[in-house]
Coordinates of C-alpha atoms and ligand atoms in Angstrom, one line a residue:
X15 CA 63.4 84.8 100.3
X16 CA 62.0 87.2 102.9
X17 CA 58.8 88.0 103.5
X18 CA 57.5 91.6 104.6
X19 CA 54.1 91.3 106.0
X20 CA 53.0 95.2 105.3
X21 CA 50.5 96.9 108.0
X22 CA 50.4 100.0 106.0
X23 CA 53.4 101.9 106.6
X24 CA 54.3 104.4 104.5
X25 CA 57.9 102.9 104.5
X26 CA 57.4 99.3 103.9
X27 CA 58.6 99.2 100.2
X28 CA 61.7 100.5 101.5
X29 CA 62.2 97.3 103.8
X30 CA 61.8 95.2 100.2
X31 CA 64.1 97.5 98.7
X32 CA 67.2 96.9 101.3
X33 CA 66.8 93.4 101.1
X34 CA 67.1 93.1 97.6
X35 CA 69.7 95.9 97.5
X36 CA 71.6 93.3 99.2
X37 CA 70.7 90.7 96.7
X38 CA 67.9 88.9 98.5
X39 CA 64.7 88.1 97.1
X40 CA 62.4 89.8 99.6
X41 CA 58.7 89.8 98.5
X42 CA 56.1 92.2 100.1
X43 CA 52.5 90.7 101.2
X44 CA 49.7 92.2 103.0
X45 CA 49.8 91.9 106.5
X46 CA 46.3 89.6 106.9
X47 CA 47.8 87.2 104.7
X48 CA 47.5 83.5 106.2
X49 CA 51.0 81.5 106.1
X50 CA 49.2 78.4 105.1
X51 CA 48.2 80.8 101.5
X52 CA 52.0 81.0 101.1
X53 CA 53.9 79.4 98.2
X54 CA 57.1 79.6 99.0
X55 CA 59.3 78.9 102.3
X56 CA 60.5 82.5 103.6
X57 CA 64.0 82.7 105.5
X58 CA 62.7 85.2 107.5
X59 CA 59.8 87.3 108.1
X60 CA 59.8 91.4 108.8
X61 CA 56.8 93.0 110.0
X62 CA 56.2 96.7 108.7
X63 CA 55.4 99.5 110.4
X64 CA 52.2 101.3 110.6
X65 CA 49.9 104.1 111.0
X66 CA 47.7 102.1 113.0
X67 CA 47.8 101.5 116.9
X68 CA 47.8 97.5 118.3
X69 CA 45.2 98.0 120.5
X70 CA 42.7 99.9 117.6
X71 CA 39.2 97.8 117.4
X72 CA 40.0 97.7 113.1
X73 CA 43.9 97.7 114.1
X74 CA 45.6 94.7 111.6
X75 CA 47.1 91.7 113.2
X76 CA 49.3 88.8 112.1
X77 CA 48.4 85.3 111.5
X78 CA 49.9 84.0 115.0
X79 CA 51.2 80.8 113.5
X80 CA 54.2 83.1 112.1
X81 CA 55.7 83.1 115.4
X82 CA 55.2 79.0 115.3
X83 CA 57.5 79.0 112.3
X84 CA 60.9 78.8 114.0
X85 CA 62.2 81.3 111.7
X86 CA 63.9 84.6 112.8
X87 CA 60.9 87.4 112.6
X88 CA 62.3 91.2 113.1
X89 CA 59.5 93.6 113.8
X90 CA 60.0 97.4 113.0
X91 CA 57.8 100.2 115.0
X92 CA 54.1 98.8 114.6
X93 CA 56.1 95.4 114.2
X94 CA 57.4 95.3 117.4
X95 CA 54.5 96.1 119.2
X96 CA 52.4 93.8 117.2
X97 CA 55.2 90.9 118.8
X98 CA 54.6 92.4 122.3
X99 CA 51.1 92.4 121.7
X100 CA 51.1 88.7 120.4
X101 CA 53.5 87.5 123.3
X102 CA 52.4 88.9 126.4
X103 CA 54.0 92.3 126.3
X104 CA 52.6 96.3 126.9
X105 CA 52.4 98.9 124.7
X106 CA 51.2 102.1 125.6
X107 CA 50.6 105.7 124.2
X108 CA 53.2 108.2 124.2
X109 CA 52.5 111.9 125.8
X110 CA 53.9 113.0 122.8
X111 CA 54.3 111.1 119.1
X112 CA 57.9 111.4 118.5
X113 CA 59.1 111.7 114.8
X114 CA 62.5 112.5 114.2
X115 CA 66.4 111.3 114.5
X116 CA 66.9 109.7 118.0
X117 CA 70.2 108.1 119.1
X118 CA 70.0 104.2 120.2
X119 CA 72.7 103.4 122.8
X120 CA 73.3 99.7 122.1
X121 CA 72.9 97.5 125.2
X122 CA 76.1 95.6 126.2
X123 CA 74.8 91.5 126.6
X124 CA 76.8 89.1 128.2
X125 CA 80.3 90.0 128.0
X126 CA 81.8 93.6 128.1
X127 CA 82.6 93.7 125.0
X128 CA 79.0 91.5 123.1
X129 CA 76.7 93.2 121.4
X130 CA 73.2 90.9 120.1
X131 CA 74.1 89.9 116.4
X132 CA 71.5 92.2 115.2
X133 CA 74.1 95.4 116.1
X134 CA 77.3 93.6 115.7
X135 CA 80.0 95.9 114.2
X136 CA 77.8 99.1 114.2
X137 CA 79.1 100.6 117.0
X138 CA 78.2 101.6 120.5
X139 CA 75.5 104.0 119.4
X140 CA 73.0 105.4 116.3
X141 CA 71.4 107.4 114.4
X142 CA 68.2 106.8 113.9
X143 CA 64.3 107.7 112.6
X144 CA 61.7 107.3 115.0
X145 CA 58.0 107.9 114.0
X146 CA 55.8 106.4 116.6
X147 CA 52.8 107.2 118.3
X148 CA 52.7 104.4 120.5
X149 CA 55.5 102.6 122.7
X150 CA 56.3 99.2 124.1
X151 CA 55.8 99.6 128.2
X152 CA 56.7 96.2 129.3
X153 CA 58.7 93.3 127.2
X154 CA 57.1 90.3 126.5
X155 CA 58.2 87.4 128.6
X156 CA 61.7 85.5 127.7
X157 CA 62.7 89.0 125.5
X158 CA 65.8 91.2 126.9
X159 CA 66.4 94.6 125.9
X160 CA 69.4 95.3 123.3
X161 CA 68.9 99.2 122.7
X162 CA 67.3 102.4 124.0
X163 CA 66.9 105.4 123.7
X164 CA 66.5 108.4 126.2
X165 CA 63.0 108.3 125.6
X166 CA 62.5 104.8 125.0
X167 CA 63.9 102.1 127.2
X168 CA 62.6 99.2 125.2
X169 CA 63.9 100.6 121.7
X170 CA 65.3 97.0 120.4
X171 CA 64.6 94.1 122.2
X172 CA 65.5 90.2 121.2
X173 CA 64.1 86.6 122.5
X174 CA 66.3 84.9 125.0
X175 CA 66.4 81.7 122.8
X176 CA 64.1 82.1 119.7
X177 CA 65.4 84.3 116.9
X178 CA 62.8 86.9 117.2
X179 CA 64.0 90.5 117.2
X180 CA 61.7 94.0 117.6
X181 CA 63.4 97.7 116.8
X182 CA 61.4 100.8 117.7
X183 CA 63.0 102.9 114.8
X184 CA 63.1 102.6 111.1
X185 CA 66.1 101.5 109.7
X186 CA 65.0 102.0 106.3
X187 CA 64.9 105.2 105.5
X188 CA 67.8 106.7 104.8
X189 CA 67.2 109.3 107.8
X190 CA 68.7 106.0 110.0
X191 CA 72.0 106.4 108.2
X192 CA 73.4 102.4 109.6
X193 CA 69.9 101.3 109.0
X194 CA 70.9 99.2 105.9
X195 CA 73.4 97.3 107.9
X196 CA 71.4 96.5 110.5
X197 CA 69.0 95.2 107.5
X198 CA 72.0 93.4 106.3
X199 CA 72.3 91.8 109.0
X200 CA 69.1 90.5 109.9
X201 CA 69.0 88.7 106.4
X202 CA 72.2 87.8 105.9
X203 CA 73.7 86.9 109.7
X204 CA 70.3 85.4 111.6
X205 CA 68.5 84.4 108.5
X206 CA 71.1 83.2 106.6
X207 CA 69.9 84.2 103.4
X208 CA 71.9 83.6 100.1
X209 CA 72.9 86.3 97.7
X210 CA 71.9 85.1 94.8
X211 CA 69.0 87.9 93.3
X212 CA 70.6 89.5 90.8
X213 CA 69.6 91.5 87.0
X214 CA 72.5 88.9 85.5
X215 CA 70.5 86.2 86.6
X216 CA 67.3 87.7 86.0
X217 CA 67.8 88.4 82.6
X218 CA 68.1 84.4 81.9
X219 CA 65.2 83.4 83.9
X220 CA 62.8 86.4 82.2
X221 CA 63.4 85.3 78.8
X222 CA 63.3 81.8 78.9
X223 CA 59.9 82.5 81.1
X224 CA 58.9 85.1 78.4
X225 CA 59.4 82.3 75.7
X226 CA 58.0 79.6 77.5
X227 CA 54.7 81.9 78.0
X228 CA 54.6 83.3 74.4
X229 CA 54.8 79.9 72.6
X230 CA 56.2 79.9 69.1
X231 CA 53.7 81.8 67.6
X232 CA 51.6 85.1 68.3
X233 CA 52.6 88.5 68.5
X234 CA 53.0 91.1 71.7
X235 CA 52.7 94.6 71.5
X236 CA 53.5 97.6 73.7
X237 CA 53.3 101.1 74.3
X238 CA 56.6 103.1 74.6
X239 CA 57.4 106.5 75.9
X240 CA 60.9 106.5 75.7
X241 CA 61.1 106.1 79.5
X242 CA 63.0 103.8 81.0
X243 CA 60.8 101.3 82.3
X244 CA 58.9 100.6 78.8
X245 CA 62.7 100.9 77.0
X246 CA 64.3 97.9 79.2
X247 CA 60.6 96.3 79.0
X248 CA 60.7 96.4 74.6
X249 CA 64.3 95.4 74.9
X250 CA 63.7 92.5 76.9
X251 CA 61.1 91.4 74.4
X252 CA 62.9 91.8 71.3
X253 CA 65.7 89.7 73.3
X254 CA 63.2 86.9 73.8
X255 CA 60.5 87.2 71.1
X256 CA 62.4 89.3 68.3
X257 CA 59.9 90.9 65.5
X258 CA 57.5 89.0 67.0
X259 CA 57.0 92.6 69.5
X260 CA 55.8 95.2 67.9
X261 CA 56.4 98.6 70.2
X262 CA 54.5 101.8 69.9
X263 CA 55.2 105.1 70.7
X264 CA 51.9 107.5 70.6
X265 CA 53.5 111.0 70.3
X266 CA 50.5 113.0 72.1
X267 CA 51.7 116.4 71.8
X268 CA 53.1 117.1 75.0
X269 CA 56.3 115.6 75.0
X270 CA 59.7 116.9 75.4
X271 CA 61.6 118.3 72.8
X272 CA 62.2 116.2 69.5
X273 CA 61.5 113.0 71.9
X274 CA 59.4 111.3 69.5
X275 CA 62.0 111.3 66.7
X276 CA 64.6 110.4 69.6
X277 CA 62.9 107.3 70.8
X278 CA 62.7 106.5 67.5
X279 CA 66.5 107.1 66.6
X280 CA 66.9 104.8 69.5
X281 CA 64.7 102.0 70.0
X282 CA 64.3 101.4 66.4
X283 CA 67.4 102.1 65.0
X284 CA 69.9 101.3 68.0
X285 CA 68.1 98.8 69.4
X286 CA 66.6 97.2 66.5
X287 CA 63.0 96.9 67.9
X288 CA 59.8 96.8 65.5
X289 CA 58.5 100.2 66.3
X290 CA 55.8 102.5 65.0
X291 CA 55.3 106.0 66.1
X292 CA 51.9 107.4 65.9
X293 CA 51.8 111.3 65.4
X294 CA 48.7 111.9 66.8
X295 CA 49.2 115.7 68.6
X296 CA 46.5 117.4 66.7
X297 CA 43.9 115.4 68.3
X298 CA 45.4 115.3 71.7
X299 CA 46.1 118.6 71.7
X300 CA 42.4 119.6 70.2
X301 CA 40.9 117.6 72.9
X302 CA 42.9 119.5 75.2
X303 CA 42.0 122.9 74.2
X304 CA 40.5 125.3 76.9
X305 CA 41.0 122.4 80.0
X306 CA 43.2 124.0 83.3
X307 CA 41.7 121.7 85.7
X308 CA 44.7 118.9 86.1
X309 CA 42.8 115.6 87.0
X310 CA 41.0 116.7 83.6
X311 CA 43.7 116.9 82.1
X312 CA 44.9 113.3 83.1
X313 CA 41.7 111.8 82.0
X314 CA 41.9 113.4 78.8
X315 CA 45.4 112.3 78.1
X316 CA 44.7 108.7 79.5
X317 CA 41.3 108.4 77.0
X318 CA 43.2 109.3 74.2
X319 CA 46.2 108.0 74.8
X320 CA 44.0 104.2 74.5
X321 CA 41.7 105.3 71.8
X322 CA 45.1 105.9 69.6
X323 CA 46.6 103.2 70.7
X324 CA 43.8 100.6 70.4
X325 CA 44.0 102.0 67.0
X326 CA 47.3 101.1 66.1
X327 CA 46.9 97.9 67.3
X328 CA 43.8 97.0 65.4
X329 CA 45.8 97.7 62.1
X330 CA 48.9 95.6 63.4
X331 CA 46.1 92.9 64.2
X332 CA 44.9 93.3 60.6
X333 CA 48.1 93.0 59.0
X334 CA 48.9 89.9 61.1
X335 CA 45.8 88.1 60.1
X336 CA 46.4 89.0 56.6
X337 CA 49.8 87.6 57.0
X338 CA 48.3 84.6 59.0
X339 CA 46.0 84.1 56.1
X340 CA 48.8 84.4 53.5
X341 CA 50.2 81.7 55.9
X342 CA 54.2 81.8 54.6
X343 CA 56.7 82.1 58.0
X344 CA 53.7 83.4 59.4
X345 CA 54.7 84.9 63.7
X346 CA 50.9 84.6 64.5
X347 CA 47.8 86.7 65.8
X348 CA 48.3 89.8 68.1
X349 CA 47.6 87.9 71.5
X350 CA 49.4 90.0 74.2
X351 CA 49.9 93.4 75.3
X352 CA 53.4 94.4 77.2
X353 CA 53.3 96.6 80.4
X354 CA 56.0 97.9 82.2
X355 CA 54.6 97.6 85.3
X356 CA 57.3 97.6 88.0
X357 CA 57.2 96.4 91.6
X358 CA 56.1 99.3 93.4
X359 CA 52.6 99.7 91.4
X360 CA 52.0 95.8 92.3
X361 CA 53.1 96.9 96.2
X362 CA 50.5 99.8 95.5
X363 CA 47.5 97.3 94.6
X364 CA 48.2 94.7 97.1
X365 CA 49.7 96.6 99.9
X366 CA 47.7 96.9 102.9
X367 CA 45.6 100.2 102.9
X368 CA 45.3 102.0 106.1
X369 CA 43.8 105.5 106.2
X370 CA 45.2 106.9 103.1
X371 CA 43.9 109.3 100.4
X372 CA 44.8 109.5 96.6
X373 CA 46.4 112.9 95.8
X374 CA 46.8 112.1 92.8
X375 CA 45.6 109.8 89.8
X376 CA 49.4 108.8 88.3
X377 CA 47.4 105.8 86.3
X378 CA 48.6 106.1 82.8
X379 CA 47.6 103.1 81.1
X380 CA 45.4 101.2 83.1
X381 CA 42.2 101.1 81.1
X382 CA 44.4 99.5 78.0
X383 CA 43.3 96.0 78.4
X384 CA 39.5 97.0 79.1
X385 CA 38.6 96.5 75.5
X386 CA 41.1 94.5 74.2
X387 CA 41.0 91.3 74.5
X388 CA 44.5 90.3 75.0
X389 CA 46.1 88.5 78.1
X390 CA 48.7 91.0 79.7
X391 CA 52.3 90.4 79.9
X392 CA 54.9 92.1 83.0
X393 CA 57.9 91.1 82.9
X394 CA 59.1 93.7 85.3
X395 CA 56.5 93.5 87.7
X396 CA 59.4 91.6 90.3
X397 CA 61.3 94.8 90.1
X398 CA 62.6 98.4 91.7
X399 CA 63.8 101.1 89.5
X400 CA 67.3 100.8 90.7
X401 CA 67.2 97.3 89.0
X402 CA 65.4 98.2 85.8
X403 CA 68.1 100.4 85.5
X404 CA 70.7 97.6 86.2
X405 CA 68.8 95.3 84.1
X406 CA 68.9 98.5 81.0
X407 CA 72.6 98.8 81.4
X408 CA 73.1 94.6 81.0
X409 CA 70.4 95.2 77.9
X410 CA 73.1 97.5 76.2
X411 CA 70.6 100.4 76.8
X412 CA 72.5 103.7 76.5
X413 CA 74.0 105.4 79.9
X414 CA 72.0 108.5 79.3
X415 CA 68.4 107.0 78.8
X416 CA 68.9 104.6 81.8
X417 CA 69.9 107.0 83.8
X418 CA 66.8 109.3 82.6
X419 CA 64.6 111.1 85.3
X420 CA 61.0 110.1 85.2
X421 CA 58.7 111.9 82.5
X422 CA 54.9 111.9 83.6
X423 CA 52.7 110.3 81.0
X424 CA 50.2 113.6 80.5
X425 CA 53.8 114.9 80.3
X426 CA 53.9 118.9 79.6
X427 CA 50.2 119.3 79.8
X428 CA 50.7 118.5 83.7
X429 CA 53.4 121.3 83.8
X430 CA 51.5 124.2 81.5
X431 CA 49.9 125.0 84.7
X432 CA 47.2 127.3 82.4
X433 CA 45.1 125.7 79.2
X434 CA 47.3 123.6 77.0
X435 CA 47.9 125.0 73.1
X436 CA 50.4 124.2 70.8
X437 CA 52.5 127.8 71.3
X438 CA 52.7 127.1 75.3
X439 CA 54.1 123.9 74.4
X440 CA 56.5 125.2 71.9
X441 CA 57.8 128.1 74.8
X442 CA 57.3 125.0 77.3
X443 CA 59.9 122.6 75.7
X444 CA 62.3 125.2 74.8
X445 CA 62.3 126.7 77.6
X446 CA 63.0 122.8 79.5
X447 CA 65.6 121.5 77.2
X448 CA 67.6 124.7 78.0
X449 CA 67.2 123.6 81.4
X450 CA 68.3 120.3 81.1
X451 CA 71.1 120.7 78.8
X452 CA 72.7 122.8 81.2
X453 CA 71.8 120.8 84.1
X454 CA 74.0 117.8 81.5
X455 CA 76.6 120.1 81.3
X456 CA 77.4 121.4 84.9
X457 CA 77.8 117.2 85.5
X458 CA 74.6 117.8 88.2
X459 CA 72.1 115.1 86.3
X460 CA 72.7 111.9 87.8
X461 CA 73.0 114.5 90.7
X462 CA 69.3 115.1 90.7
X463 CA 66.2 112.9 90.9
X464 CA 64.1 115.1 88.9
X465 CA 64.3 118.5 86.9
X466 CA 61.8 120.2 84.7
X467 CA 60.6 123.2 83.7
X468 CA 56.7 124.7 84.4
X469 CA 55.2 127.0 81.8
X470 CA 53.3 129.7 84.6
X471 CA 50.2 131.3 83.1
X472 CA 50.7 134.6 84.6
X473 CA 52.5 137.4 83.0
X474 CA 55.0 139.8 84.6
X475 CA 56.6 143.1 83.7
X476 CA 59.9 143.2 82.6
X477 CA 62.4 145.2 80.2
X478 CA 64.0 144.4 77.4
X479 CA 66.4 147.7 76.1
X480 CA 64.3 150.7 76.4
X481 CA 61.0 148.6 75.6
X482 CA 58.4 147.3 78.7
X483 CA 57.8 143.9 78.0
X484 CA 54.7 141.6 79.8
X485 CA 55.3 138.2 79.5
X486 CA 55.2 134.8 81.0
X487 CA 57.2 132.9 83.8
X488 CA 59.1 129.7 83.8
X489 CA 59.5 128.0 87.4
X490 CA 62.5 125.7 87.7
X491 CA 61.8 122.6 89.2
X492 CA 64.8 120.2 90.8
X493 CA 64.6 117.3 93.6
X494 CA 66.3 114.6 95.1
X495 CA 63.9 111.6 96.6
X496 CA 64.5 108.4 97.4
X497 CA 61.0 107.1 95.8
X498 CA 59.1 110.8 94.9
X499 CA 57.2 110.0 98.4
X500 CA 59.1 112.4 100.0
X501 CA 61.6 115.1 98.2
X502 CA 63.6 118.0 99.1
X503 CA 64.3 120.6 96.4
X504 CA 68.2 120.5 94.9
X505 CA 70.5 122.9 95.9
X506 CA 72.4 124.1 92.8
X507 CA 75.5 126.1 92.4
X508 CA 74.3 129.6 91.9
X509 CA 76.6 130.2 88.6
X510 CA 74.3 127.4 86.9
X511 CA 71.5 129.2 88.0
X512 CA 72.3 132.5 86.7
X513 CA 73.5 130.4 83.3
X514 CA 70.0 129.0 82.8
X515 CA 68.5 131.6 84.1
X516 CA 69.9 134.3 80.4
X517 CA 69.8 131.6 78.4
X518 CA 65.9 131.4 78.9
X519 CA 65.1 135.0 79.1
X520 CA 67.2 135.7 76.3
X521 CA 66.3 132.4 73.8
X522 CA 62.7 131.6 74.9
X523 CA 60.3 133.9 73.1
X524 CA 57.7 135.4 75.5
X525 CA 59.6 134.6 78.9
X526 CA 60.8 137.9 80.5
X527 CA 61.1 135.6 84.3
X528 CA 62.7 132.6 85.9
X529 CA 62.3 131.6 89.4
X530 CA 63.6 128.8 91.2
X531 CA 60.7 126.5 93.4
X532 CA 62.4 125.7 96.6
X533 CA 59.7 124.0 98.2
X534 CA 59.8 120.2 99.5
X535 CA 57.4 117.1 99.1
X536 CA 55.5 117.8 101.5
X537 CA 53.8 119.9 101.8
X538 CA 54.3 120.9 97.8
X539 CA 54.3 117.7 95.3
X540 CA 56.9 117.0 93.0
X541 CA 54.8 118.1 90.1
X542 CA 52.8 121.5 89.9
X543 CA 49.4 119.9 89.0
Ligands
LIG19 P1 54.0 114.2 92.6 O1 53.7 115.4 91.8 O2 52.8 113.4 92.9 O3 54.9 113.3 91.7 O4 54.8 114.5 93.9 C1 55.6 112.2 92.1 C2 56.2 111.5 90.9 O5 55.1 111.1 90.0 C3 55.2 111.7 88.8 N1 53.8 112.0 88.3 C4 53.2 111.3 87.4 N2 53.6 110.3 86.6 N3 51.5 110.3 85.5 C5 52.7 109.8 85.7 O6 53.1 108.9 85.0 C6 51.0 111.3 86.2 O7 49.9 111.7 86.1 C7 51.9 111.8 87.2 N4 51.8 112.9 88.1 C8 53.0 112.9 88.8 C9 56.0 112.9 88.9 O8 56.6 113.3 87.7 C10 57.0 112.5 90.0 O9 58.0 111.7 89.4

């Protein structure tokens, strides 16, 4: 295992994601946590960047008895000044913060021809993302330099005897193209780790643990939303627990086209999981009516969403306790709920929080278990999308849906950008699966991160044969993003444009207007509202 000690960068999930990309357990922990609170003997140790400066009066530090540990410790940025800062080094301010590519020249050691094992094989010189405000002035003693920079002659430096390592730059976004490598081989080369975290092996492990925490009686249930994360997460279930899971899918009126009788078709039918869908649109939609204001809009969604669903669950209780009462091959009480919960929400609560603001409130489900009274059961919480989706293909999960781009849970009420009513829907969806089937059928999907349609609530002029026509606009939304932090808009062919473009205008009733949003995360957001 590795252990990132996170100060609050903005990139630190990344660092967990390239170690385990490589198949090494890497687990992410705030940086104030004590090594003696530690359950498990890391390999190695990376410490994060951050927005903070080491010499800040509130500025985060390590617990010093890391560097006691004898095992290697790489900082990044904030990491390598927090080393300097721990060992005797300088850091000082920058005239200017410098973000943007720089190129490391990799110091020559020893020999002509040796490079420090941290660079070996990637060259003489890289590419790479700097984002610092602050810079390392003067080594700590017993460190030489391995790379710099024009601007920074202490870019990279290593201990003369001790595995300890520091890099100005980020190698883990994918701005600092070699970065991964040089991730590789930190954990693989100086730390030595073993290979051995993969979805095969996972998959053993989660359902025996699933078992072993379900007992042999009592019931689970779980919300679906034909996503990918709550799909693999019923699957997994069934696997383990069989009709002893009981999903549900709550169709709230805003979801895409026919994708309530679709996740039916598959998880039910496919898949064989115990599901129930809940048409409950008229009352989402009623409680809907007349709202713009987005957060509202959430909230409303997010209420209703657990009053329907505490609902279904309270007759699925019923029926149990009947059965329980009956007593024949009896599966037990309803005692746990399922939530898909994957690895960056848990980075999100325990991360360490520097000077950050929510822009938006992306919680879906998280008042479920206020007035239930069941315990609460994750069995994805270790995990990254990329291996949910790894772990959906070994479930049998069809390409398409594991593949799938994210779907917001207020779904299309979040992209009617005006008040929500069953007819903006109806031109909404139409108007989106055009979109996507032909995004399907130019090959681009797995192409693009994200693409949906946005229902504008302004009306333009247009004509349609010799007759003015005022009606609304559809905006066309596509990105590509590593982890929707950051995203630049897709650049399509123009011929697929000008396809989707007719067939809207000319299917979609009341659209007379298509335009293409080529703005990027930031300063826009992925989502309109
Ligand atoms: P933004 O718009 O914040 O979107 O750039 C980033 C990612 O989050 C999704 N998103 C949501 N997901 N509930 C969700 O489940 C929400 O309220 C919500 N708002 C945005 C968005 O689709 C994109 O993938």
């Amino acid at each position: 295992t590795i252990l990132i000690l996170d100060f609050g960068s903005q990139y630190s999930h990344l660092i967990t994601r390239r170690c385990r990309e490589r198949n090494v357990y890497a687990e992410l922990m705030p940086c104030t946590t004590l090594i003696k609170d530690i359950n498990f003997k890391p390999k190695g140790i990376i410490l994060s960047g951050s927005p903070y400066s080491v010499y800040d009066k509130d500025a985060p530090h390590v617990d010093p008895t890391v560097f006691e540990l004898g095992i290697p410790i790489l900082g990044i940025c904030y990491g390598l000044q927090e080393i300097a800062w721990n060992l005797g080094g300088e850091v000082t301010k920058c005239d200017h913060r410098e973000y943007g590519f720089a190129e490391i020249q990799i110091n020559k050691i020893g020999g002509e021809e040796s490079v420090d094992a941290l660079f070996e094989g990637l060259g003489e010189e890289m590419q790479v993302w700097m984002s610092h405000g602050d810079q390392l002035s003067q080594p700590p003693p017993d460190f030489h330099v391995i790379g710099h920079t024009r601007t920074a002659p202490y870019a990279a430096l290593a201990h003369n005897t001790k595995p300890l390592y520091g890099i100005q730059f980020h190698p883990e976004v994918t701005h600092s193209p070699r970065g991964k490598e040089l991730i590789a081989k930190f954990i693989l080369s100086i730390c030595k780790c073993r290979q051995n975290w993969t979805m095969e092996e996972f998959i053993g492990k989660e359902i025996s643990r699933i078992r072993d925490i379900c007992g042999e009686k009592g019931r689970v249930i779980g919300a679906v939303s034909g996503g990918v994360d709550s799909t693999v997460a019923a699957k997994l279930m069934h696997e383990a627990i069989g009709d002893r899971f009981h999903a549900i899918m709550v169709d709230n009126g805003v979801l895409r086209l026919n994708e309530a009788q679709q996740v039916n078709e598959m998880l039910n039918k496919d898949l064989g999981v115990n599901l129930t869908v809940v048409d409950a649109s008229d009352l989402f939609l009623s409680r809907l009516e007349g709202v713009e204001e987005p957060e509202q809009k959430r909230k409303i969604i997010g209420n209703t969403f657990i009053n329907v669903f505490e609902e279904e669950a309270a007759k699925i209780e019923a029926a149990a306790d009947e059965e329980e009462k009956a007593g024949a091959a009896a599966k037990g009480r309803v005692e746990w709920l399922l939530q898909g919960t994957l690895y960056p929400d848990v980075i999100e609560s325990i991360s360490f929080k520097g000077p950050s603001a929510t822009i938006k409130t992306h919680h879906n489900v998280g008042g479920l278990l206020k007035d239930m009274k069941l315990k609460l059961i994750e069995p994805l919480r270790e995990l990254f999308k990329d291996e949910v989706r790894a772990l959906g293909r070994l479930l049998s999960i069809p390409a398409p849906l594991v593949q799938r781009h994210p779907f917001p849970g207020p779904g299309l009420a979040i992209r009617i950008l005006g008040p929500v009513t069953r007819d903006q829907v109806n031109i909404l969806q139409h108007a989106d699966s055009i979109y996507i089937e032909e995004i399907r059928k130019a090959d681009l999907y797995d192409q693009i991160s994200q693409a949906f349609a946005v229902l504008l609530p302004v009306k333009a002029v247009g004509v349609m044969g010799d007759q003015r026509t005022y009606e609304q606009v559809i905006a066309l939304r596509a990105v590509q993003s590593e982890d929707f932090m950051t995203a630049d808009w897709f650049v399509f062919p123009a011929d697929v444009l000008r396809r989707i473009s007719s067939r809207i205008t000319n299917e979609v009733a009341g659209i007379n207007r298509v335009t293409y949003d080529i703005s990027s995360k930031p300063p826009a957001t992925v989502e309109w509202l």
